[in-house]
Every structure is written in C-alpha cells, then in structure tokens.
XYZ file of C-alpha atoms in Angstrom:
736
model
C 19.956 -16.921 -1.994
C 18.585 -20.284 -3.118
C 14.892 -20.941 -3.518
C 15.001 -23.265 -0.532
C 16.669 -20.631 1.676
C 14.268 -17.923 0.607
C 11.400 -20.309 1.135
C 12.480 -20.794 4.723
C 12.043 -17.064 5.321
C 8.522 -17.189 3.958
C 7.537 -20.165 6.073
C 8.860 -18.417 9.159
C 6.748 -15.382 8.309
C 3.619 -17.506 7.992
C 4.133 -19.132 11.378
C 4.698 -15.904 13.312
C 1.844 -13.789 11.989
C -1.595 -13.577 13.506
C -3.940 -13.694 10.492
C -6.310 -11.214 12.109
C -3.601 -8.612 12.615
C -4.002 -8.814 16.403
C -1.099 -8.123 18.754
C 1.270 -11.005 19.351
C 1.181 -10.453 23.116
C -1.803 -9.889 25.416
C -2.938 -6.433 26.452
C -3.192 -5.741 30.186
C -5.330 -2.799 31.244
C -4.318 -1.526 34.681
C -6.838 0.343 36.868
C -7.038 1.202 40.555
C -10.028 1.781 42.784
C -12.328 4.568 41.616
C -10.970 4.617 38.068
C -14.070 3.214 36.401
C -14.418 6.066 33.895
C -10.760 5.774 32.910
C -11.063 2.005 32.449
C -14.173 2.438 30.286
C -12.223 4.756 27.979
C -9.311 2.303 27.849
C -11.688 -0.525 26.901
C -12.899 1.541 23.945
C -9.367 1.698 22.532
C -8.933 -2.076 22.360
C -8.810 -3.894 19.007
C -11.889 -5.860 17.862
C -10.077 -9.114 18.694
C -9.786 -8.152 22.357
C -11.656 -11.141 23.802
C -8.642 -13.417 23.445
C -5.981 -10.724 23.651
C -6.775 -8.535 26.669
C -7.470 -8.724 30.386
C -7.925 -6.285 33.246
C -5.505 -6.067 36.204
C -7.173 -3.981 38.865
C -8.063 -3.304 42.485
C -10.858 -5.295 44.114
C -13.458 -2.780 42.991
C -16.967 -3.967 41.960
C -17.232 -1.250 39.302
C -13.929 -2.245 37.674
C -14.789 -5.931 37.775
C -18.236 -5.212 36.307
C -16.733 -3.242 33.403
C -14.285 -6.041 32.615
C -17.037 -8.656 32.702
C -19.320 -6.568 30.483
C -16.499 -6.289 27.946
C -15.992 -10.057 27.988
C -12.524 -9.798 29.480
C -10.811 -11.758 32.222
C -10.439 -9.729 35.419
C -7.486 -10.128 37.801
C -8.267 -8.117 41.004
C -4.719 -8.383 42.385
C -3.804 -4.733 42.975
C -4.277 -2.644 46.129
C -6.736 0.235 46.183
C -3.934 2.801 45.866
C -0.211 2.644 45.162
C 3.000 4.598 45.677
C 4.082 5.908 42.251
C 7.703 4.973 42.868
C 6.694 1.283 43.165
C 4.120 0.983 40.371
C 6.072 -1.511 38.259
C 7.021 -3.583 41.274
C 3.307 -4.041 42.005
C 2.309 -4.752 38.386
C 5.120 -7.214 37.647
C 4.517 -9.086 40.901
C 0.784 -9.339 40.182
C 1.486 -10.721 36.698
C 4.050 -13.352 37.737
C 2.855 -16.789 36.659
C -0.049 -15.315 34.685
C 1.662 -14.106 31.493
C 5.188 -14.059 30.161
C 4.985 -10.874 28.155
C 2.232 -8.301 27.736
C 1.454 -4.741 26.736
C 0.455 -2.743 29.805
C -1.868 0.188 29.193
C -2.602 2.385 32.189
C -6.271 3.343 32.431
C -6.497 7.106 32.036
C -3.787 7.255 29.355
C -4.867 7.757 25.730
C -2.922 5.707 23.153
C -2.477 6.681 19.521
C -3.918 5.087 16.403
C -3.363 1.313 16.188
C -1.308 1.479 19.376
C -1.719 -2.223 20.065
C 0.187 -3.016 16.858
C 2.788 -0.283 17.101
C 4.409 -1.471 20.314
C 7.737 -3.155 19.462
C 7.739 -6.695 20.843
C 10.785 -8.203 19.144
C 13.622 -7.283 21.564
C 14.407 -10.556 23.330
C 16.430 -8.979 26.162
C 14.169 -5.982 26.810
C 12.453 -6.121 30.187
C 10.312 -3.118 29.209
C 9.789 -1.031 26.059
C 8.150 2.314 26.813
C 6.136 4.563 24.525
C 6.598 8.280 24.180
C 4.522 10.176 26.732
C 3.849 13.635 28.144
C 4.614 13.493 31.842
C 7.843 11.513 32.310
C 11.193 13.325 31.838
C 12.749 10.305 30.124
C 9.948 9.726 27.617
C 8.188 13.075 27.254
C 7.653 14.464 23.773
C 7.989 17.973 25.209
C 11.026 19.792 26.521
C 9.046 20.370 29.710
C 7.029 17.362 30.965
C 4.779 19.787 32.859
C 3.705 21.391 29.557
C -0.066 21.476 29.085
C -0.678 20.426 25.468
C -2.919 22.535 23.255
C -3.188 19.673 20.775
C -5.317 16.541 20.840
C -3.523 13.220 21.408
C -4.130 12.165 17.786
C -2.698 15.462 16.544
C 0.449 14.962 18.602
C 0.663 11.416 17.287
C 0.549 12.662 13.691
C 3.268 15.235 14.305
C 5.447 12.608 15.965
C 4.936 10.218 13.103
C 6.213 12.912 10.748
C 9.239 13.755 12.903
C 10.492 10.490 14.383
C 12.371 7.637 12.756
C 11.186 4.320 14.266
C 14.123 3.964 16.629
C 14.493 2.545 20.107
C 17.169 3.591 22.559
C 18.317 2.859 26.099
C 16.866 4.612 29.117
C 18.075 4.182 32.713
C 14.713 3.911 34.472
C 11.065 2.936 34.162
C 9.465 5.795 32.206
C 5.737 6.124 32.759
C 3.048 3.560 33.520
C 2.435 1.978 30.081
C 4.897 -0.349 28.377
C 5.430 -3.702 26.720
C 7.024 -5.767 29.480
C 8.641 -9.168 29.792
C 7.522 -10.367 33.229
C 10.083 -13.173 33.207
C 12.974 -10.701 33.138
C 11.724 -9.063 36.330
C 11.210 -12.340 38.190
C 13.421 -12.871 41.227
C 13.931 -9.213 42.031
C 13.665 -8.251 45.687
C 13.143 -4.601 44.873
C 11.471 -2.116 47.206
C 10.789 0.377 44.396
C 11.032 0.825 40.658
C 14.523 2.328 40.797
C 15.801 -0.856 42.453
C 13.840 -2.947 39.939
C 15.508 -1.062 37.078
C 18.924 -1.703 38.626
C 18.085 -5.407 38.916
C 17.079 -5.552 35.246
C 20.365 -3.980 34.148
C 22.432 -6.218 36.407
C 20.871 -9.243 34.706
C 22.119 -7.925 31.357
C 18.670 -6.864 30.187
C 17.378 -3.597 28.789
C 14.935 -0.776 29.394
C 14.085 0.867 26.072
C 12.133 3.847 24.769
C 10.505 3.522 21.327
C 9.577 6.556 19.249
C 7.188 4.436 17.172
C 4.399 4.615 19.753
C 2.828 7.474 21.716
C 0.578 7.149 24.784
C -0.820 10.453 26.015
C -0.751 10.630 29.840
C -1.450 14.346 30.258
C -4.100 13.653 32.925
C -1.421 12.278 35.306
C 0.899 14.286 37.558
C 4.449 14.921 36.365
C 6.905 12.109 37.122
C 10.355 12.673 38.595
C 13.605 11.003 37.662
C 14.889 8.664 40.397
C 17.301 10.480 42.674
C 19.608 7.455 42.519
C 20.506 8.121 38.854
C 24.139 9.119 38.385
C 24.696 12.818 37.598
C 26.078 12.056 34.139
C 22.950 10.083 33.297
C 20.644 12.845 34.519
C 22.616 15.395 32.516
C 22.395 13.264 29.369
C 18.633 12.880 29.718
C 18.069 16.587 30.224
C 20.587 18.026 27.760
C 21.405 15.380 25.162
C 18.212 13.406 24.846
C 17.837 11.851 21.357
C 14.470 13.579 21.034
C 15.767 17.050 21.889
C 15.040 18.527 18.458
C 11.629 16.918 18.291
C 10.775 18.077 21.812
C 11.446 21.730 21.163
C 9.617 21.679 17.822
C 6.602 19.880 19.240
C 6.371 22.111 22.303
C 6.309 25.141 19.994
C 3.576 23.559 17.863
C 1.602 22.591 20.955
C 1.941 26.032 22.526
C 0.482 27.577 19.367
C -2.154 24.861 19.067
C -0.926 24.209 15.523
C -2.591 21.016 14.329
C -1.086 18.945 11.496
C -2.187 19.967 8.009
C -3.050 17.702 5.105
C 0.675 17.653 4.281
C 1.143 15.519 7.401
C -0.982 12.454 6.633
C -2.634 10.300 9.289
C -0.727 7.506 10.980
C -1.340 4.490 8.758
C 0.288 1.193 7.831
C 2.147 1.272 4.519
C 1.401 -0.952 1.521
C 3.521 -1.522 -1.573
C 2.111 -2.213 -5.050
C 4.327 -4.040 -7.526
C 3.196 -2.886 -10.963
C 4.384 -2.255 -14.511
C 4.522 1.173 -16.164
C 2.353 0.431 -19.204
C -0.777 2.074 -17.860
C -3.909 0.480 -19.324
C -6.400 -1.426 -17.248
C -3.820 -2.571 -14.706
C -2.553 0.954 -14.167
C -6.100 2.139 -13.760
C -6.812 -0.611 -11.234
C -3.827 0.395 -9.095
C -4.882 4.045 -9.237
C -8.464 3.192 -8.240
C -7.270 0.893 -5.450
C -4.905 3.461 -3.978
C -7.559 6.198 -4.075
C -10.088 3.988 -2.286
C -7.679 2.470 0.249
C -7.950 5.187 2.869
C -6.714 2.872 5.622
C -3.183 2.537 4.216
C -0.375 4.662 2.859
C 0.121 3.162 -0.594
C 3.379 3.153 -2.553
C 3.910 1.925 -6.104
C 7.124 0.358 -7.438
C 7.275 0.461 -11.228
C 10.045 -0.419 -13.719
C 11.183 1.960 -16.437
C 12.582 0.519 -19.651
C 11.873 -0.198 -23.285
C 11.253 -3.122 -25.614
C 14.825 -4.339 -25.184
C 14.614 -4.509 -21.387
C 11.564 -3.576 -19.373
C 13.364 -3.236 -16.038
C 16.308 -0.904 -16.624
C 15.411 1.535 -13.852
C 13.061 1.057 -10.919
C 11.045 3.976 -9.565
C 9.138 4.210 -6.287
C 6.117 6.525 -6.236
C 4.176 7.899 -3.291
C 0.886 7.471 -5.160
C -0.427 5.695 -8.239
C -0.936 8.911 -10.199
C 2.346 10.613 -9.276
C 4.845 11.287 -12.055
C 7.621 12.333 -9.669
C 9.275 9.323 -8.008
C 10.417 9.336 -4.400
C 13.408 7.163 -5.289
C 14.925 5.730 -8.479
C 17.502 2.994 -8.953
C 19.257 2.145 -12.212
C 20.163 -1.532 -12.337
C 23.676 -2.578 -13.314
C 22.171 -5.574 -15.116
C 18.728 -4.719 -16.512
C 15.791 -7.089 -16.225
C 14.656 -8.058 -19.725
C 11.255 -9.468 -18.735
C 11.183 -10.985 -15.229
C 14.293 -12.147 -13.412
C 14.219 -15.448 -11.562
C 16.716 -13.982 -9.095
C 18.427 -10.585 -9.027
C 20.665 -9.573 -6.136
C 20.537 -5.819 -6.751
C 16.740 -5.914 -7.029
C 16.593 -7.851 -3.771
C 18.759 -5.254 -2.029
C 16.769 -2.240 -3.181
C 13.492 -3.989 -2.356
C 14.719 -4.661 1.177
C 15.712 -1.009 1.532
C 12.206 0.071 0.457
C 10.541 -2.295 2.903
C 12.704 -1.033 5.753
C 12.860 2.684 4.990
C 9.184 3.094 4.155
C 7.783 0.744 6.783
C 5.969 -1.529 4.323
C 3.570 -3.975 5.999
C 1.870 -5.630 3.032
C 2.515 -6.115 -0.680
C 0.142 -6.476 -3.622
C 1.812 -7.862 -6.742
C -0.111 -6.775 -9.837
C 2.609 -7.426 -12.400
C 6.051 -8.985 -12.393
C 7.070 -7.356 -15.680
C 10.378 -5.599 -15.059
C 10.669 -7.106 -11.577
C 12.319 -10.184 -10.033
C 10.721 -13.166 -8.315
C 12.614 -12.110 -5.189
C 9.586 -10.002 -4.298
C 7.690 -13.227 -3.577
C 10.199 -14.157 -0.846
C 9.930 -11.207 1.499
C 8.950 -11.707 5.142
C 5.888 -9.497 4.621
C 2.313 -10.630 3.864
C 1.563 -10.410 0.156
C -0.810 -11.582 -2.543
C -0.693 -11.800 -6.344
C -3.454 -10.370 -8.534
C -4.031 -12.155 -11.860
C -4.758 -9.184 -14.081
C -3.473 -11.375 -16.927
C -1.641 -14.690 -17.381
C 1.901 -13.388 -17.109
C 4.544 -14.632 -16.208
C 3.243 -18.090 -17.112
C 2.367 -16.769 -20.578
C 4.896 -14.480 -22.345
C 2.181 -13.201 -24.781
C 0.296 -12.212 -21.590
C -3.233 -12.975 -22.847
C -2.849 -16.778 -23.108
C -4.380 -16.711 -26.579
C -3.062 -18.171 -29.826
C -5.866 -18.140 -32.336
C -8.211 -19.142 -29.503
C -7.940 -19.051 -25.698
C -5.226 -21.374 -24.395
C -6.127 -23.904 -21.711
C -2.798 -25.744 -21.638
C 0.749 -25.006 -22.723
C 3.603 -27.496 -22.571
C 7.229 -26.917 -23.567
C 6.653 -27.708 -27.249
C 3.613 -25.473 -27.553
C 5.464 -22.659 -25.782
C 8.404 -22.891 -28.195
C 6.052 -22.812 -31.199
C 4.082 -19.933 -29.698
C 7.173 -17.808 -29.183
C 8.050 -18.300 -32.852
C 4.655 -18.103 -34.532
C 2.057 -16.373 -32.337
C 1.391 -12.839 -33.686
C 0.184 -11.936 -30.204
C 3.718 -12.400 -28.827
C 4.807 -8.781 -29.215
C 6.980 -7.732 -26.312
C 9.521 -10.178 -24.882
C 11.658 -11.071 -27.870
C 15.108 -11.627 -26.377
C 14.744 -14.626 -24.078
C 14.436 -18.227 -25.144
C 11.804 -20.789 -24.232
C 14.179 -22.219 -21.603
C 13.985 -18.968 -19.637
C 10.194 -18.988 -19.657
C 10.015 -22.633 -18.631
C 12.395 -21.997 -15.717
C 10.454 -18.855 -14.750
C 7.228 -20.880 -14.748
C 8.739 -23.499 -12.485
C 10.084 -21.007 -9.945
C 6.896 -18.922 -10.018
C 4.682 -21.974 -9.459
C 6.863 -23.253 -6.649
C 6.876 -19.873 -4.912
C 3.084 -19.627 -5.034
C 2.488 -23.128 -3.712
C 5.239 -23.577 -1.153
C 4.769 -20.074 0.267
C 0.987 -20.428 0.099
C 0.692 -16.996 -1.520
C -2.947 -16.044 -2.132
C -3.958 -15.530 -5.752
C -6.756 -13.152 -6.702
C -8.639 -13.245 -9.991
C -11.069 -10.513 -11.066
C -13.440 -13.014 -12.707
C -14.224 -16.725 -12.550
C -12.874 -17.514 -16.029
C -9.443 -16.176 -15.072
C -9.286 -18.448 -12.045
C -10.443 -21.410 -14.151
C -7.882 -20.840 -16.897
C -5.034 -20.164 -14.453
C -5.652 -23.513 -12.807
C -5.903 -25.210 -16.199
C -2.660 -23.666 -17.454
C -0.906 -24.362 -14.134
C -2.211 -27.708 -12.859
C 0.014 -27.280 -9.804
C -2.599 -24.770 -8.606
C -5.341 -27.409 -8.499
C -5.346 -27.384 -4.685
C -4.366 -23.720 -4.373
C -7.078 -21.234 -3.429
C -7.708 -18.627 -6.122
C -9.968 -15.922 -4.712
C -12.376 -14.069 -6.981
C -12.559 -10.325 -6.245
C -14.246 -8.186 -8.879
C -12.950 -4.709 -9.638
C -14.954 -1.680 -8.558
C -15.333 1.849 -9.888
C -14.410 5.020 -7.986
C -17.400 6.816 -6.530
C -16.492 9.959 -8.471
C -16.746 8.015 -11.745
C -20.023 6.422 -10.698
C -21.452 9.808 -9.775
C -20.797 10.971 -13.331
C -22.260 7.861 -14.941
C -25.892 8.712 -14.426
C -28.561 6.757 -16.254
C -28.021 7.816 -19.870
C -31.016 8.726 -21.996
C -32.003 6.230 -24.690
C -32.101 7.112 -28.346
C -34.579 4.400 -29.303
C -36.889 5.608 -32.033
C -35.404 9.095 -32.195
C -34.317 8.671 -35.816
C -35.415 5.125 -36.496
C -31.870 3.829 -36.170
C -30.237 1.671 -33.503
C -27.718 3.864 -31.705
C -24.579 1.966 -30.678
C -21.658 3.210 -28.589
C -18.304 1.409 -28.857
C -16.308 2.335 -25.780
C -12.560 1.969 -25.498
C -9.507 1.159 -27.575
C -9.842 -0.329 -31.064
C -6.577 -2.214 -31.335
C -6.609 -5.505 -33.221
C -7.146 -7.651 -30.139
C -9.938 -5.297 -29.062
C -11.902 -6.147 -32.223
C -10.869 -3.562 -34.826
C -11.043 -6.123 -37.648
C -14.428 -7.363 -36.496
C -15.803 -3.827 -36.545
C -14.350 -3.203 -40.022
C -16.178 -6.284 -41.260
C -19.601 -5.034 -40.106
C -19.388 -1.239 -40.339
C -20.761 -1.020 -43.904
C -23.796 -3.305 -43.456
C -24.527 -1.593 -40.124
C -24.958 1.717 -41.938
C -28.360 0.590 -43.227
C -29.982 0.442 -39.790
C -27.578 1.692 -37.076
C -25.464 4.659 -36.021
C -22.101 4.184 -34.324
C -20.324 6.420 -31.829
C -16.719 5.377 -31.158
C -15.601 6.825 -27.814
C -11.944 6.552 -26.763
C -10.889 4.624 -29.856
C -7.490 6.275 -30.013
C -5.720 6.670 -33.344
C -7.241 3.383 -34.504
C -10.555 5.206 -34.814
C -9.180 7.108 -37.816
C -9.935 4.094 -40.009
C -13.685 4.650 -39.439
C -14.114 8.422 -39.763
C -15.202 8.310 -43.426
C -17.937 5.718 -42.972
C -21.519 7.033 -42.929
C -23.358 7.170 -39.596
C -20.108 6.871 -37.648
C -18.886 9.469 -35.140
C -15.382 9.182 -33.703
C -14.140 10.667 -30.427
C -10.566 9.412 -30.194
C -9.830 10.568 -26.643
C -11.737 11.671 -23.564
C -11.128 12.447 -19.934
C -12.450 9.894 -17.496
C -14.510 12.418 -15.571
C -16.256 13.468 -18.829
C -17.468 9.987 -19.754
C -20.912 10.332 -18.205
C -21.623 13.558 -20.093
C -20.377 12.044 -23.350
C -22.610 8.998 -22.988
C -25.585 11.205 -22.204
C -24.875 13.214 -25.324
C -24.515 10.075 -27.449
C -27.861 8.703 -26.149
C -26.999 5.090 -27.099
C -29.473 2.212 -27.123
C -26.707 -0.336 -26.501
C -22.995 -0.597 -25.967
C -20.862 -2.862 -28.125
C -17.713 -4.658 -26.899
C -15.701 -6.419 -29.588
C -12.629 -8.012 -27.940
C -11.514 -11.139 -29.776
C -9.298 -12.242 -26.883
C -10.699 -13.142 -23.456
C -10.873 -10.094 -21.197
C -9.952 -10.727 -17.569
C -12.502 -8.182 -16.331
C -13.354 -5.126 -18.540
C -13.733 -1.682 -17.025
C -15.691 -0.574 -20.093
C -18.377 -3.148 -19.311
C -18.608 -1.837 -15.733
C -18.882 1.750 -16.928
C -21.580 1.002 -19.486
C -23.572 -0.981 -16.943
C -23.209 1.822 -14.381
C -24.612 4.221 -16.980
C -27.591 1.933 -17.514
C -26.517 0.973 -21.049
C -27.208 -2.647 -22.118
C -24.144 -4.296 -23.647
C -23.615 -6.787 -26.451
C -20.198 -8.452 -26.052
C -18.202 -11.339 -27.470
C -18.811 -14.608 -25.631
C -15.257 -14.763 -24.280
C -13.575 -14.580 -20.896
C -14.997 -12.164 -18.352
C -17.814 -11.144 -20.717
C -19.228 -14.651 -20.415
C -18.786 -14.500 -16.635
C -20.455 -11.142 -16.168
C -23.224 -11.008 -18.766
C -26.383 -13.032 -18.269
C -28.181 -13.336 -21.586
C -31.268 -11.137 -21.709
C -30.800 -10.000 -18.102
C -28.009 -7.429 -18.307
C -26.880 -7.824 -21.921
C -26.222 -10.253 -24.750
C -23.351 -12.450 -25.919
C -22.358 -13.302 -29.502
C -19.651 -15.368 -31.167
C -16.725 -13.180 -32.274
C -17.535 -13.322 -35.987
C -19.326 -10.821 -38.297
C -22.326 -13.046 -39.007
C -23.201 -13.613 -35.331
C -22.728 -9.926 -34.511
C -24.906 -8.675 -37.373
C -27.639 -11.191 -36.589
C -27.778 -10.011 -32.958
C -27.820 -6.323 -33.868
C -30.575 -6.829 -36.458
C -32.659 -8.565 -33.796
C -32.138 -5.810 -31.250
C -32.885 -3.083 -33.810
C -36.263 -4.654 -34.476
C -37.014 -5.378 -30.797
C -36.670 -2.215 -28.711
C -38.734 -3.803 -25.940
C -35.935 -6.342 -25.351
C -33.464 -3.476 -24.940
C -35.819 -1.606 -22.606
C -36.221 -4.641 -20.337
C -32.468 -5.093 -19.963
C -32.031 -1.382 -19.380
C -34.588 -1.484 -16.565
C -32.642 -4.301 -14.926
C -29.409 -2.324 -15.124
C -30.908 0.823 -13.668
C -32.085 -1.212 -10.654
C -28.589 -2.615 -10.017
C -26.249 -1.149 -7.393
C -22.802 -0.685 -8.995
C -19.755 -2.119 -7.263
C -17.427 0.541 -5.914
C -13.665 0.637 -5.515
C -14.279 0.893 -1.757
C -16.146 -2.444 -1.893
C -13.206 -3.955 -3.763
C -10.599 -2.662 -1.302
C -12.621 -4.020 1.627
C -12.500 -7.492 0.051
C -8.737 -7.237 -0.413
C -8.219 -6.066 3.154
C -10.127 -9.081 4.445
C -7.787 -11.304 2.458
C -4.646 -9.350 3.335
C -5.110 -7.993 6.871
C -2.690 -5.636 8.511
C 0.477 -7.281 9.747
C 0.829 -8.264 13.389
C 3.582 -5.699 13.764
C 3.248 -2.052 12.870
C 5.824 0.192 11.275
C 5.611 3.982 11.228
C 4.482 6.108 8.363
C 7.435 6.645 6.012
C 9.090 10.019 5.979
C 10.366 11.231 2.631
C 13.625 13.038 3.215
C 13.803 12.198 6.922
C 17.285 12.368 8.354
C 17.391 11.092 11.919
C 16.095 13.178 14.797
C 15.454 16.856 14.569
C 12.687 16.651 11.967
C 12.252 15.791 8.334
C 14.589 17.415 5.838
C 12.719 20.252 4.176
C 15.471 22.032 2.244
C 16.840 21.470 -1.238
C 20.389 20.420 -0.350
C 21.615 16.990 0.736
C 24.952 16.992 2.553
C 26.964 13.947 3.458
C 27.664 14.442 7.190
C 30.968 12.583 6.790
C 32.282 14.976 4.126
C 34.927 17.542 5.061
C 33.950 21.199 5.251
C 36.346 22.008 2.395
C 34.724 19.445 0.110
C 31.245 20.736 0.957
C 32.278 24.319 0.124
C 33.976 23.246 -3.099
C 30.947 21.328 -4.379
C 28.581 24.106 -3.303
C 30.480 26.780 -5.233
C 30.853 24.527 -8.251
C 27.093 24.155 -8.226
C 26.607 27.931 -7.867
C 28.978 28.601 -10.806
C 27.164 26.095 -13.006
C 23.779 27.514 -12.000
C 24.950 31.068 -12.782
C 26.410 30.100 -16.143
C 23.127 28.469 -17.176
C 20.804 31.243 -16.026
C 20.525 33.645 -18.980
C 18.458 36.333 -17.216
C 20.781 36.733 -14.257
C 22.206 40.285 -14.031
C 25.808 40.462 -15.221
C 27.116 42.100 -11.976
C 26.032 38.987 -10.058
C 27.814 36.792 -12.610
C 31.009 38.834 -12.232
C 30.751 38.728 -8.442
C 30.402 34.955 -8.404
C 33.365 34.584 -10.778
C 35.459 36.816 -8.501
C 34.480 34.758 -5.411
C 35.380 31.533 -7.190
C 38.773 32.989 -8.016
C 39.358 34.020 -4.398
C 38.263 30.643 -3.002
C 40.409 28.557 -5.333
C 43.344 30.908 -5.622
C-alpha cells in the first residue's frame, strides 16, 4: 500500500473519533412513571461526557423530569405512564422520530456492564437494532433458562462473559429486551401495532436485528419476556436448541447457580493497548514494564522483535505483559527486518491480525527497531515516545563527539563511516536511512501523530534535527517510578563526617558512553579525599576493584536498591554520562532516596537539575569534576541544604505518568472486548494442550496423535518399559 493510500486510512480515523472517548451516538435513558429510583441508578452509569451525549425519554412525571434536569440532561416527556410490553419498541421509536437518527437506548432499571456506552457496536449500517446480552429475554439471555435467578453480581457475569465470548454479532428474529442501539430511521414508516409487526417490517425493508455478545445489560429485575407467538416453528426451535450461545449459557448458569465469581485468572473487562518496543531491555524496557504495571485501566500487550546484529527483526513475539518471557504468539518473517522497514507486507498482515484478535484500541510506539513503519498507518489512535533519536539517527543517541543538532545527507554518510557510537546497524546504506527519515517524518506530520518526550532537551533536539516538526506538538511527559520502588527508597542516611571522607555512590552501568573513561581519569586523585561505591556497574566495574577506597557491587535487584543505598550511606550520587541522557532513571532513584546528585551538564541532566537546589552540574571533563567534588568535600553544609530540599520533594510515580499519557491518548470511541488467549469460537476458551484443525479428517487426527505419542514415549527415559512396548504394539495395529 502506498504512503498516500495508507495516509488516507489515518485521516479517516482522525475524522471519525471523538477525542474524549465518548460514544459516537447519543444515549437515551427510558423511564416510565414511578421509576425515579431506577432512573437515578441509570444516570449514575453514564460517562462523564454525558451532558452532550445523553437525554431522558420518559413519562410526564415530575420526579423523572426533576432528575433529568438535576443531571443537566434534556428531558423528552413523550411516553405514556405505562406501556404494553409487546409494544415497547413501537412506543420508543415513535417518540424518537425526528429527534435523533440513531441512539443507544438504556432502560432504567437495567444495569449495564463496565464501559457499556463504548461497547455497543454502532457500525452496522443496515441494523435497525443491535441488542446486548441480557438475563430475561429468551433470544438474548446469557442463561439456558431466562427465569434463572443469578447468584452473581452483574459485573461478575460481565467478566465471565468477556472470558467466554468472541465479539460476534448474529441475526435474531425479534426485538430482544428493552435496551439496544437503534437506528430510528430504519423503523420510520412502519404501521405496526406491536413489536412483532415492527420486526417484520424491519426485515421486509432488508434491514437487520442483531445480537452482540460484546455487551451485557443485566435486566434481572424485570419479568421474563416471551418469544412472539408469530415466530415460525423452525425459528423458535433454532433459538431454543441451536442458539450460538448454547455452550456459554450452560456454563454460565452452572457458575451462577454455584455463585462462583471470576478469579484473578479472569481479568476485569478493559480496553486493550499495544506497546511497540524492542527487546534490548535497558531504560526503554524498564519504562514499558513500569507503564504496564501502573496502567490498571487497560490490558497491555507488548510486541517485540527477536533477532541479532545481522537483522533485529527476524521473529516477532507478542507478550501478554512487559515482564513475561513466554509469548502469546510468535511469527518468523520470510524476509527479516534489518533495522526498520519502510514497508513490509508480512509485518502489516500480522499486525492487523493482532489488532483484530486481541481487540487493540490504542498503540504506544516506544521503538521502531525491528518493526516496520506500517504500524504508524493503522486506524487506531497511537502516539510515539521519543526514548531516543531513532529512527532519525542510526547511532540512536544523536551524538558524534558532541550532541548533534543537525544532520544532513553528507553528515549522515560520514557518521555511518566514522562515528564510533554507530555500533548496531551496519548493513544498510545512507540511502536507506535518508528514505526512512523522509517516510517517518511524513507519517508523523500528515497523520498528526502525537510525539512524547521525557524531557525538554529531547523535544528541543528532535525539532532541531527534524525541522519538519517545527509546527508539530511534542508533549513533555516525565517518567515516574513504581510505588513499590519508591517505598524502598527511603531517605538514606548521610555519611558526612563519619570517616572524614566524601562518600560517593555511582549508580548504574559503566559503559564507555556512561562515563567509564571519565571515572578512570579521576579515580586515583579521588582516593585522597573520597570513597566510591559503584552499584550496578556490571562487568565494567571490574576495572575499578583494585583501586583504594572503591567498593564494587556489579549487580543488584531493583527491590534491594533502597537497602543498598542505606548501607552505602552516601553523601552524594555521581552520574557520569558523556552523551546526553533523554531522562535517567538513576537520577530519579537517587533523588527519591534523598541523595544529592552531581551530573554532567548534558541532556536531561541539565533539564532536571537546578544548580544548588537539587544537585550540581559539571562539564564532562576530569578537571571540572574534580574541582566540584573538592568543593563539596570541604562544604558539607552545601550538601545538607540540597539534601533537605530533596527530602521535601514528592517523587513522581508511574501512576502519575500513566495518567498523563491517558489524557493524551484517551480510550477509543469504540470498544473491543478483552482478548482471549486460546479462544476458539463459542463454548468457552480452549483450556487443553491440544490444538486440532476442525477441517482435518479423523484419520489424519489419529495418525498425528499417535505419532506424537510415539515420539513422546521414545524421548521419556523414565517411562516403564511395559508402557513403551504397549504403545509400540498399538502403533503396529493402527498402521498395519
């Protein structure tokens, strides 16, 4: 698909979405005389945006009108005081003629499930009514017996249904219940005396009545409905004996009879979000893990490439969480992605299958390494997080000797040849990177994709490197720490004056770009007045173990950091990166522990450290660093003042961060169900260990099963020999 064609899809998406995530059709609450309490409950279920999206259709009852007015809703008192149940939809559709074209009708007294106003399907152009699952109507009941009295709460039933059903809609022959998404226009002109005649009129016009298993409205407080007597016998038989929900009905009625609520294995009904990430771990991997843990309002999935230095996207793996090591799905690409593909048909196909199968409603792109730009052209709301400067910059950090602020074709070609920081993408020429830049920039601007930067310097440099972004909003959202980490990072005790030496903790990796050479240049002169503790230095810390007054802890668990810092009792923290950091988790952790930090005056350090307030900045050279440390060693009061400021600060949490992202990327106007791993149509999720192709012949299934058994037996050393002989005999009989 060309860029222009794909761009058309994105523009269409932008025009059809409500930025607030509100329903695309109004909500009509229906209440009759004396149903004030039921209407009050229905009002409580409305979305926050209800003022412009909902109204009340009711009897001429002062209490009902007063409730609508108090809620700020329009009231239409066009219904009689009571109604015959067999003519409910005739009354409602007639009262709505000329007022709305399409709306979601919620009957006061019925209890809808989570996010019900976004889960109603509203896309079927020829559907006169789309009904939710219910309790009391034979055509839409979730129970085998619509008279069943549930022993589960509505939300518990909703969770079970979301685990069992498959986001399908199917034909029904009648109006099924008193809540639905209706198209009033498709009922106009009917001279029907009751709902059965209205249903016949709808069908005769070539329109549909549908039941969706994506939405549940609990109407247990209503009497049981009856099927219209005018339905043909074959139709009544099909509804009672061959209903698509038959398996679900029997299972759910058993669960309800026992009062068996969903366990933690059955997660809440939530919209699904997809993270596009790389598999390198590091700060980006940690960010995704923290985000997913804090984002309790979504079901988060992570798509990561698997590869090596020759091609980073050889296999793609989809995970059900950021920390999972067992993928839900894997796909091996026929043509691997070396770095980032401008277009890749197979990638596009598997991405579309993920979006559909797992009900993805929003996408956060954290890295395009191992992916294709096709992800930027989905019809789903997305944003791009600038954790680094890739894919504009193949060396990722946009640094060649010093931070880069511009990069034309000539500089790029020279950089790819001569920049020691260009370590990973060695197989593609400058022409590929220039073309990738052009397509990436065009996708961002023409699709108006939001960009997020974790610090101001990242936003500034991105716009400098890509002048096309001059008029493009780049939002600054700082990272946050998980509450569990913050709880462990209590105010660490100071070691000032304990042995007359300045105690310094160096937290994090000591690779070259993290300042290993700078530390080597100062470690000997520091020995005269300071002690160093290197925490999490990795194998690079080995180069410092023989220096006096240096302790090295190469690795640590994240949850142990607070205890380690307390044990180290540092006066200050030291950050040595010689390339501009885009944020720095280590700075956040040290600040959360109340440890003043001296850091190189580069990138996010310059953004986040105010001199003398919460730390100090120095030029990334040995002379500037030693001068600063000498000053601090002789001025403990300066350290104490900064420490007091840090202790008074309230650390930013991952929950704070997620809230900022959710404001920028609200839930989609539509709502797809929670994904079901292993689901296979109706009858419940697959829970066994065997997948069988339903189109395979019985002979082929038996043959493959016994071949598997024989292989399993042959490779199980501890299996008793009589069993082995028995299996061999059976194989001989079967294939004789």
